[in-house]
CSV table of C-alpha atoms in Angstrom, one decimal:
chain,number,residue,atom,x,y,z
A,445,UNK,CA,-18.9,3.9,-5.7
A,446,UNK,CA,-20.0,3.3,-9.3
A,447,UNK,CA,-19.0,-0.4,-9.1
A,448,UNK,CA,-20.6,-0.8,-5.7
A,449,UNK,CA,-17.3,-1.7,-4.1
A,450,UNK,CA,-18.7,-0.9,-0.7
A,451,UNK,CA,-20.9,-4.0,-1.1
A,452,UNK,CA,-17.9,-6.1,-2.0
A,453,UNK,CA,-15.0,-4.7,0.1
A,454,UNK,CA,-14.4,-7.3,2.9
A,455,UNK,CA,-13.1,-4.5,5.1
A,456,UNK,CA,-16.4,-2.7,5.0
A,457,UNK,CA,-18.4,-5.9,5.3
A,458,UNK,CA,-16.2,-7.2,8.1
A,459,UNK,CA,-16.3,-4.0,10.1
A,460,UNK,CA,-19.8,-2.6,9.6
A,461,UNK,CA,-21.9,-3.0,12.8
A,462,UNK,CA,-18.8,-4.3,14.6
A,463,UNK,CA,-16.7,-2.7,17.3
A,464,UNK,CA,-13.5,-4.8,17.4
A,465,UNK,CA,-10.4,-3.9,15.4
A,466,UNK,CA,-9.6,-6.1,12.4
A,467,UNK,CA,-6.4,-7.1,10.8
A,468,UNK,CA,-7.1,-7.5,7.1
A,469,UNK,CA,-5.8,-11.0,7.1
A,470,UNK,CA,-8.7,-12.0,9.3
A,471,UNK,CA,-11.1,-11.2,6.5
A,472,UNK,CA,-12.4,-13.4,3.8
A,473,UNK,CA,-10.7,-12.5,0.5
A,474,UNK,CA,-11.5,-15.8,-1.3
A,475,UNK,CA,-14.4,-14.9,-3.6
A,476,UNK,CA,-13.5,-14.3,-7.2
A,477,UNK,CA,-14.9,-10.8,-7.4
A,478,UNK,CA,-13.2,-9.9,-4.1
A,479,UNK,CA,-9.9,-11.1,-5.5
A,480,UNK,CA,-10.3,-8.9,-8.6
A,481,UNK,CA,-11.1,-6.0,-6.3
A,482,UNK,CA,-8.0,-6.7,-4.3
A,483,UNK,CA,-5.8,-6.8,-7.4
A,484,UNK,CA,-7.2,-3.5,-8.5
A,485,UNK,CA,-6.6,-2.0,-5.1
A,486,UNK,CA,-3.0,-3.1,-5.2
A,487,UNK,CA,-2.6,-1.6,-8.7
A,488,UNK,CA,-3.8,1.7,-7.3
A,489,UNK,CA,-1.1,1.6,-4.6
A,490,UNK,CA,-2.9,0.0,-1.6
A,491,UNK,CA,-0.4,-1.8,0.6
A,492,UNK,CA,-0.6,-5.5,1.3
A,493,UNK,CA,-1.2,-5.0,5.1
A,494,UNK,CA,-4.1,-3.3,6.7
A,495,UNK,CA,-5.6,-2.8,10.2
A,496,UNK,CA,-9.1,-1.3,10.5
A,497,UNK,CA,-10.7,0.1,13.7
A,498,UNK,CA,-14.5,0.5,13.6
A,499,UNK,CA,-15.7,3.5,15.6
A,500,UNK,CA,-19.1,3.4,17.3
A,501,UNK,CA,-19.9,7.0,17.9
A,502,UNK,CA,-22.8,8.7,19.7
A,503,UNK,CA,-26.3,8.5,18.3
A,504,UNK,CA,-25.6,5.4,16.1
A,505,UNK,CA,-22.8,7.1,14.1
A,506,UNK,CA,-20.3,4.8,12.5
A,507,UNK,CA,-16.9,5.3,11.1
A,508,UNK,CA,-13.9,3.2,10.0
A,509,UNK,CA,-10.3,4.1,10.5
A,510,UNK,CA,-7.6,2.2,8.6
A,511,UNK,CA,-3.9,2.1,8.5
A,512,UNK,CA,-2.3,0.5,5.5
A,513,UNK,CA,1.3,-0.4,4.6
A,514,UNK,CA,3.4,-2.6,2.4
A,515,UNK,CA,5.7,-5.0,4.4
A,516,UNK,CA,6.0,-8.6,5.4
A,517,UNK,CA,3.8,-10.4,7.9
A,518,UNK,CA,6.2,-10.5,10.7
A,519,UNK,CA,7.0,-6.7,10.6
A,520,UNK,CA,3.2,-6.0,10.4
A,521,UNK,CA,2.4,-8.3,13.3
A,522,UNK,CA,5.0,-6.6,15.4
A,523,UNK,CA,3.8,-3.2,14.5
A,524,UNK,CA,0.1,-3.8,15.2
A,525,UNK,CA,0.9,-5.7,18.4
A,526,UNK,CA,3.0,-2.8,19.7
A,527,UNK,CA,0.7,0.1,18.6
A,528,UNK,CA,-2.7,-1.5,18.7
A,529,UNK,CA,-4.1,0.6,21.6
A,530,UNK,CA,-2.6,3.8,20.1
A,531,UNK,CA,-4.3,3.0,16.8
A,532,UNK,CA,-7.6,2.5,18.5
A,533,UNK,CA,-7.3,5.8,20.4
A,534,UNK,CA,-6.2,7.6,17.3
A,535,UNK,CA,-9.2,6.3,15.4
A,536,UNK,CA,-11.6,7.7,18.0
A,537,UNK,CA,-9.8,11.1,18.2
A,538,UNK,CA,-9.9,11.4,14.5
A,539,UNK,CA,-13.6,10.6,14.5
A,540,UNK,CA,-14.4,13.2,17.2
A,541,UNK,CA,-12.4,15.8,15.3
A,542,UNK,CA,-14.2,14.9,12.0
A,543,UNK,CA,-17.6,15.2,13.8
A,544,UNK,CA,-16.6,18.7,15.1
A,545,UNK,CA,-16.0,19.9,11.6
A,546,UNK,CA,-19.4,18.7,10.5
A,547,UNK,CA,-21.9,21.6,10.6
A,548,UNK,CA,-24.5,21.5,13.5
A,549,UNK,CA,-22.8,18.6,15.3
A,550,UNK,CA,-20.9,20.5,18.0
A,551,UNK,CA,-23.8,21.5,20.2
A,552,UNK,CA,-24.8,17.8,20.6
A,553,UNK,CA,-21.4,17.1,22.1
A,554,UNK,CA,-21.0,20.1,24.2
A,555,UNK,CA,-24.3,19.6,26.0
A,556,UNK,CA,-23.9,16.4,27.9
A,557,UNK,CA,-26.4,16.0,30.8
A,558,UNK,CA,-25.1,15.6,34.3
A,559,UNK,CA,-25.9,12.3,36.1
A,560,UNK,CA,-28.7,13.8,38.1
A,561,UNK,CA,-30.2,15.4,35.1
A,562,UNK,CA,-30.1,12.1,33.3
A,563,UNK,CA,-31.8,10.4,36.3
A,564,UNK,CA,-34.5,13.0,36.4
A,565,UNK,CA,-35.2,12.9,32.7
A,566,UNK,CA,-35.2,9.1,32.6
A,567,UNK,CA,-37.8,8.9,35.4
A,568,UNK,CA,-40.0,11.5,33.8
A,569,UNK,CA,-39.7,9.6,30.5
A,570,UNK,CA,-40.9,6.4,32.1
A,571,UNK,CA,-44.0,8.2,33.4
A,572,UNK,CA,-43.2,9.1,37.0
A,573,UNK,CA,-44.9,12.2,38.4
A,574,UNK,CA,-42.6,15.0,39.7
A,575,UNK,CA,-43.4,14.0,43.2
A,576,UNK,CA,-42.4,10.4,42.5
A,577,UNK,CA,-39.2,11.4,40.8
A,578,UNK,CA,-38.2,13.7,43.7
A,579,UNK,CA,-38.9,10.9,46.2
A,580,UNK,CA,-37.0,8.3,44.1
A,581,UNK,CA,-34.0,10.6,43.8
A,582,UNK,CA,-34.4,11.6,47.5
A,583,UNK,CA,-34.4,15.3,46.6
A,584,UNK,CA,-37.0,18.1,47.1
A,585,UNK,CA,-39.3,19.0,44.3
A,586,UNK,CA,-37.6,22.4,44.2
A,587,UNK,CA,-34.2,20.8,43.5
A,588,UNK,CA,-35.8,18.5,40.9
A,589,UNK,CA,-37.1,21.6,39.1
A,590,UNK,CA,-33.6,22.9,39.0
A,591,UNK,CA,-32.3,19.7,37.3
A,592,UNK,CA,-35.2,19.7,34.8
A,593,UNK,CA,-34.7,23.3,34.0
A,594,UNK,CA,-30.9,22.8,33.5
A,595,UNK,CA,-31.5,19.8,31.3
A,596,UNK,CA,-34.2,21.7,29.3
A,597,UNK,CA,-31.7,24.5,28.7
A,598,UNK,CA,-28.9,22.2,27.6
A,599,UNK,CA,-31.2,20.4,25.2
A,600,UNK,CA,-32.5,23.7,23.7
A,601,UNK,CA,-36.1,22.5,24.5
A,602,UNK,CA,-39.1,24.8,25.0
A,603,UNK,CA,-40.7,22.7,27.7
A,604,UNK,CA,-40.3,19.4,29.6
A,605,UNK,CA,-42.0,17.0,27.1
A,606,UNK,CA,-39.8,18.6,24.4
A,607,UNK,CA,-36.7,18.1,26.5
A,608,UNK,CA,-37.6,14.4,27.2
A,609,UNK,CA,-38.1,13.8,23.5
A,610,UNK,CA,-34.8,15.4,22.6
A,611,UNK,CA,-32.9,13.5,25.3
A,612,UNK,CA,-34.4,10.3,24.0
A,613,UNK,CA,-33.7,10.9,20.3
A,614,UNK,CA,-30.1,11.9,21.1
A,615,UNK,CA,-29.6,8.8,23.1
A,616,UNK,CA,-28.8,10.8,26.3
A,617,UNK,CA,-31.3,8.7,28.2
A,618,UNK,CA,-32.4,5.2,27.6
A,619,UNK,CA,-35.9,3.9,28.7
B,81,UNK,CA,-17.4,-24.5,23.2
B,82,UNK,CA,-17.1,-20.8,23.5
B,83,UNK,CA,-19.0,-18.7,20.9
B,84,UNK,CA,-18.3,-15.1,20.2
B,85,UNK,CA,-21.2,-13.6,18.4
B,86,UNK,CA,-22.7,-10.2,17.6
B,87,UNK,CA,-26.3,-9.5,18.2
B,88,UNK,CA,-26.9,-9.2,14.4
B,89,UNK,CA,-25.7,-12.8,14.0
B,90,UNK,CA,-27.7,-14.4,16.8
B,91,UNK,CA,-30.4,-15.5,14.3
B,92,UNK,CA,-27.8,-18.0,12.9
B,93,UNK,CA,-27.9,-19.9,16.1
B,94,UNK,CA,-31.6,-19.8,17.1
B,95,UNK,CA,-31.5,-22.6,19.7
B,96,UNK,CA,-28.5,-21.1,21.5
B,97,UNK,CA,-29.9,-17.6,21.4
B,98,UNK,CA,-33.4,-18.6,22.6
B,99,UNK,CA,-32.0,-20.6,25.5
B,100,UNK,CA,-29.7,-17.8,26.5
B,101,UNK,CA,-32.5,-15.3,26.7
B,102,UNK,CA,-34.6,-17.8,28.7
B,103,UNK,CA,-31.7,-18.6,31.1
B,104,UNK,CA,-31.4,-14.9,31.6
B,105,UNK,CA,-35.0,-14.7,32.6
B,106,UNK,CA,-34.5,-17.6,34.9
B,107,UNK,CA,-31.4,-16.1,36.5
B,108,UNK,CA,-32.3,-12.4,36.7
B,109,UNK,CA,-36.1,-12.5,37.3
B,110,UNK,CA,-36.8,-15.9,38.9
B,111,UNK,CA,-33.7,-16.4,41.0
B,112,UNK,CA,-32.5,-12.9,41.7
B,113,UNK,CA,-35.8,-11.1,41.6
B,114,UNK,CA,-34.6,-8.2,39.5
B,115,UNK,CA,-37.1,-6.0,37.8
B,116,UNK,CA,-36.2,-7.1,34.2
B,117,UNK,CA,-38.5,-7.3,31.2
B,118,UNK,CA,-39.5,-10.9,30.2
B,119,UNK,CA,-41.4,-11.3,26.9
B,120,UNK,CA,-44.2,-13.7,26.0
B,121,UNK,CA,-41.7,-16.3,24.9
B,122,UNK,CA,-40.1,-16.2,28.4
B,123,UNK,CA,-37.0,-14.4,27.2
B,124,UNK,CA,-35.3,-11.6,29.1
B,125,UNK,CA,-34.1,-8.8,26.8
B,126,UNK,CA,-33.3,-5.2,27.4
B,127,UNK,CA,-32.5,-2.1,25.3
B,128,UNK,CA,-28.8,-3.0,25.1
B,129,UNK,CA,-29.6,-6.2,23.3
B,130,UNK,CA,-30.9,-4.0,20.5
B,131,UNK,CA,-27.6,-2.2,20.2
B,132,UNK,CA,-25.8,-5.1,18.6
B,133,UNK,CA,-23.6,-6.1,21.5
B,134,UNK,CA,-21.0,-8.8,21.3
B,135,UNK,CA,-22.0,-11.9,23.3
B,136,UNK,CA,-19.6,-14.5,24.6
B,137,UNK,CA,-21.6,-17.7,25.1
B,138,UNK,CA,-20.7,-21.1,26.4
B,139,UNK,CA,-22.5,-23.6,24.1
B,140,UNK,CA,-23.3,-27.0,25.6
B,141,UNK,CA,-22.8,-30.2,23.6
B,142,UNK,CA,-26.6,-30.2,22.8
B,143,UNK,CA,-26.3,-26.7,21.3
B,144,UNK,CA,-28.0,-24.9,24.2
B,145,UNK,CA,-26.8,-22.1,26.5
B,146,UNK,CA,-24.5,-22.9,29.4
B,147,UNK,CA,-23.5,-19.4,30.3
B,148,UNK,CA,-22.9,-16.0,28.7
B,149,UNK,CA,-22.0,-12.4,29.0
B,150,UNK,CA,-22.5,-9.3,26.9
B,151,UNK,CA,-20.1,-6.6,25.8
B,152,UNK,CA,-20.5,-3.0,24.5
B,153,UNK,CA,-17.8,-0.3,24.2
B,154,UNK,CA,-18.2,2.6,26.7
B,155,UNK,CA,-18.0,5.0,23.7
B,156,UNK,CA,-21.7,4.4,23.2
B,157,UNK,CA,-24.7,3.9,25.6
B,158,UNK,CA,-23.8,1.5,28.5
B,159,UNK,CA,-25.4,0.6,31.8
B,160,UNK,CA,-22.7,2.0,34.1
B,161,UNK,CA,-23.1,5.5,32.5
B,162,UNK,CA,-26.8,5.4,31.9
B,163,UNK,CA,-28.0,4.0,35.2
B,164,UNK,CA,-25.1,3.6,37.8
B,165,UNK,CA,-23.2,6.8,37.4
B,166,UNK,CA,-23.9,7.7,41.0
B,167,UNK,CA,-21.6,4.8,42.0
B,168,UNK,CA,-18.7,5.8,39.7
B,169,UNK,CA,-18.5,9.6,40.2
B,170,UNK,CA,-18.6,10.4,36.5
B,171,UNK,CA,-18.9,9.0,33.0
B,172,UNK,CA,-16.6,6.1,32.0
B,173,UNK,CA,-15.9,6.5,28.4
B,174,UNK,CA,-13.0,5.0,26.4
B,175,UNK,CA,-12.6,2.8,23.4
B,176,UNK,CA,-10.3,0.7,25.5
B,177,UNK,CA,-12.9,0.0,28.2
B,178,UNK,CA,-15.8,-2.3,27.3
B,179,UNK,CA,-18.8,-2.9,29.6
B,180,UNK,CA,-19.6,-6.4,30.5
B,181,UNK,CA,-23.2,-7.1,31.6
B,182,UNK,CA,-25.8,-9.9,32.0
B,183,UNK,CA,-23.2,-12.4,33.2
B,184,UNK,CA,-25.5,-15.4,33.3
B,185,UNK,CA,-25.1,-19.1,34.1
B,186,UNK,CA,-27.6,-21.9,33.3
B,187,UNK,CA,-28.9,-23.2,36.7
B,188,UNK,CA,-27.2,-26.6,36.0
B,189,UNK,CA,-23.9,-25.1,34.8
B,190,UNK,CA,-20.9,-26.3,36.7
B,191,UNK,CA,-18.0,-24.1,37.9
B,192,UNK,CA,-16.0,-24.6,34.7
B,193,UNK,CA,-18.5,-22.6,32.6
B,194,UNK,CA,-18.0,-19.4,34.6
B,195,UNK,CA,-14.2,-19.9,34.3
B,196,UNK,CA,-14.5,-20.6,30.5
B,197,UNK,CA,-16.4,-17.3,30.1
B,198,UNK,CA,-13.7,-15.5,32.0
B,199,UNK,CA,-11.2,-17.1,29.6
B,200,UNK,CA,-13.2,-15.7,26.7
B,201,UNK,CA,-13.0,-12.2,28.3
B,202,UNK,CA,-9.3,-12.6,28.4
B,203,UNK,CA,-9.2,-13.5,24.7
B,204,UNK,CA,-11.1,-10.3,23.9
B,205,UNK,CA,-8.7,-8.2,25.9
B,206,UNK,CA,-5.7,-9.7,24.3
B,207,UNK,CA,-7.1,-9.9,20.8
B,208,UNK,CA,-8.7,-6.5,20.6
B,209,UNK,CA,-6.5,-4.3,22.7
B,210,UNK,CA,-9.1,-3.8,25.4
B,211,UNK,CA,-7.5,-2.6,28.6
B,212,UNK,CA,-10.4,-2.9,31.0
B,213,UNK,CA,-13.9,-4.3,31.4
B,214,UNK,CA,-16.3,-2.4,33.6
B,215,UNK,CA,-19.5,-4.0,35.0
B,216,UNK,CA,-22.2,-3.9,37.6
B,217,UNK,CA,-22.4,-7.0,39.8
B,218,UNK,CA,-24.2,-8.1,42.9
B,219,UNK,CA,-23.0,-9.6,46.1
B,220,UNK,CA,-23.6,-13.1,44.9
B,221,UNK,CA,-21.0,-12.7,42.1
B,222,UNK,CA,-18.2,-11.7,44.5
B,223,UNK,CA,-17.7,-15.3,45.6
B,224,UNK,CA,-17.9,-16.7,42.0
B,225,UNK,CA,-15.3,-14.2,40.8
B,226,UNK,CA,-13.0,-15.0,43.7
B,227,UNK,CA,-13.4,-18.8,43.0
B,228,UNK,CA,-12.4,-18.5,39.4
B,229,UNK,CA,-9.5,-16.2,40.3
B,230,UNK,CA,-10.7,-13.0,38.6
B,231,UNK,CA,-11.8,-10.5,41.2
B,232,UNK,CA,-12.4,-6.9,40.0
B,233,UNK,CA,-11.4,-3.7,41.6
B,234,UNK,CA,-14.5,-2.1,43.1
B,235,UNK,CA,-15.1,1.5,42.0
B,236,UNK,CA,-18.2,2.1,44.0
B,237,UNK,CA,-21.0,0.3,45.7
B,238,UNK,CA,-24.4,0.7,47.4
B,239,UNK,CA,-26.6,-1.4,49.6
B,240,UNK,CA,-25.7,-4.0,52.2
B,241,UNK,CA,-25.5,-7.8,52.4
B,242,UNK,CA,-27.4,-9.6,49.6
B,243,UNK,CA,-28.7,-6.3,48.2
B,244,UNK,CA,-25.2,-4.9,47.7
B,245,UNK,CA,-24.4,-4.0,44.1
B,246,UNK,CA,-21.1,-2.6,42.9
B,247,UNK,CA,-19.3,-1.3,39.8
B,248,UNK,CA,-16.1,-3.2,39.2
B,249,UNK,CA,-13.2,-2.9,36.9
B,250,UNK,CA,-11.3,-5.9,35.5
B,251,UNK,CA,-7.9,-5.7,33.8
B,252,UNK,CA,-6.0,-8.4,31.9
B,253,UNK,CA,-3.5,-10.2,34.0
B,254,UNK,CA,-1.5,-13.1,32.7
B,255,UNK,CA,-1.4,-14.8,36.1
B,256,UNK,CA,-5.1,-14.5,36.6
B,257,UNK,CA,-5.7,-15.8,33.0
B,258,UNK,CA,-3.5,-18.8,33.7
B,259,UNK,CA,-5.5,-19.5,36.9
B,260,UNK,CA,-8.8,-19.3,35.0
B,261,UNK,CA,-7.5,-21.6,32.3
B,262,UNK,CA,-6.4,-24.2,34.8
B,263,UNK,CA,-9.8,-23.9,36.6
B,264,UNK,CA,-11.8,-24.7,33.5
B,265,UNK,CA,-9.3,-27.2,32.0
B,266,UNK,CA,-9.3,-25.5,28.6
B,267,UNK,CA,-5.9,-25.3,26.9
B,268,UNK,CA,-4.7,-21.9,25.6
B,269,UNK,CA,-4.6,-23.4,22.1
B,270,UNK,CA,-8.2,-24.5,22.2
B,271,UNK,CA,-9.3,-21.1,23.6
B,272,UNK,CA,-7.4,-19.3,20.8
B,273,UNK,CA,-8.9,-21.6,18.2
B,274,UNK,CA,-12.5,-20.7,19.3
B,275,UNK,CA,-11.6,-17.0,19.2
B,276,UNK,CA,-10.1,-17.4,15.6
B,277,UNK,CA,-13.1,-19.4,14.5
B,278,UNK,CA,-15.3,-16.4,15.3
B,279,UNK,CA,-13.1,-13.5,14.2
B,280,UNK,CA,-10.7,-15.1,11.6
B,281,UNK,CA,-7.0,-15.8,12.0
B,282,UNK,CA,-4.4,-13.2,11.5
B,283,UNK,CA,-1.6,-15.6,11.3
B,284,UNK,CA,-2.1,-17.9,8.3
B,285,UNK,CA,-2.8,-16.1,5.1
B,286,UNK,CA,-0.8,-13.5,3.3
B,287,UNK,CA,-2.9,-10.8,1.7
B,288,UNK,CA,-0.4,-10.0,-1.0
B,289,UNK,CA,0.1,-13.6,-2.1
B,290,UNK,CA,-3.6,-14.4,-2.5
B,291,UNK,CA,-4.1,-11.7,-5.2
């Protein structure tokens, strides 16, 4: 951190804001400072092969999962080719578990809105009246009230505008 | 040539990007009559363009847009889950399933452009371990997909005739990929080279020996 390695590390630079997995060989290690960083990493026991999976989580969360090993290119290529999909899935499961351990994160996950609730909240968010929402979704206003109430409860909101605001900020609806 | 480019890098190819968004306006609003948002510059953009998607773009010799499509992983917000869940009976969410949207062709593009884009989709599946693409498409595309030899499995649909829209699932299939390649006359080596140009090659350099 002190040396600002996160600004230098090709793995971080090459994976941030991305969502495809990256073999370290695909990255640019040519700059002088980067090569020094790389030598230091190897001195500290980092292997010569790496495969990193960026994870694009909910609400703009970002994580990076890496497997690292020392072996020759052919062995590494065979390993990543065979296990690539498993590594991608492991990366995402690790991330979900890590988020569960983080305080105050679990409720966000547990409270996914149902498709109908999302429809209702989305239409309200774009300015439809309750009558218009009900007619668009081809349901009665009474049924609509049930959806809104259920969504409001899941979102821990005190009223409908509050629920719409929470659904938007959590990325549960997109307008 | 085929370009693979994230939204955050589009500014590096301003001509290509602007002509893509204009062609999207032409296709989705003018020709198909969809209710999409077109800005003052005549460009069609939506909220998913702001989520840094990966675009696959066919670039003409003049540097302009010939055709394109847009990818986002279904682990984040995607159209099929946000707007078309009633067609799929539930959320589609997996890091191995990417959504493909805004499949667009310039009005003068010939049949090889669509096939070249499909070839690019195949490179993504093979290169990144993606198992399936999911996407919403309209009746008009059924014929195009069949013509280029890459028809999806339909998960659900609504509407009739020209108004019919469906959610489809594509998977990688060596045979289909070969058919698509033959259709657009692009060699597998050429296709792979474009892919590596965008994402780097994992074959040539040895990490240990450069240190």
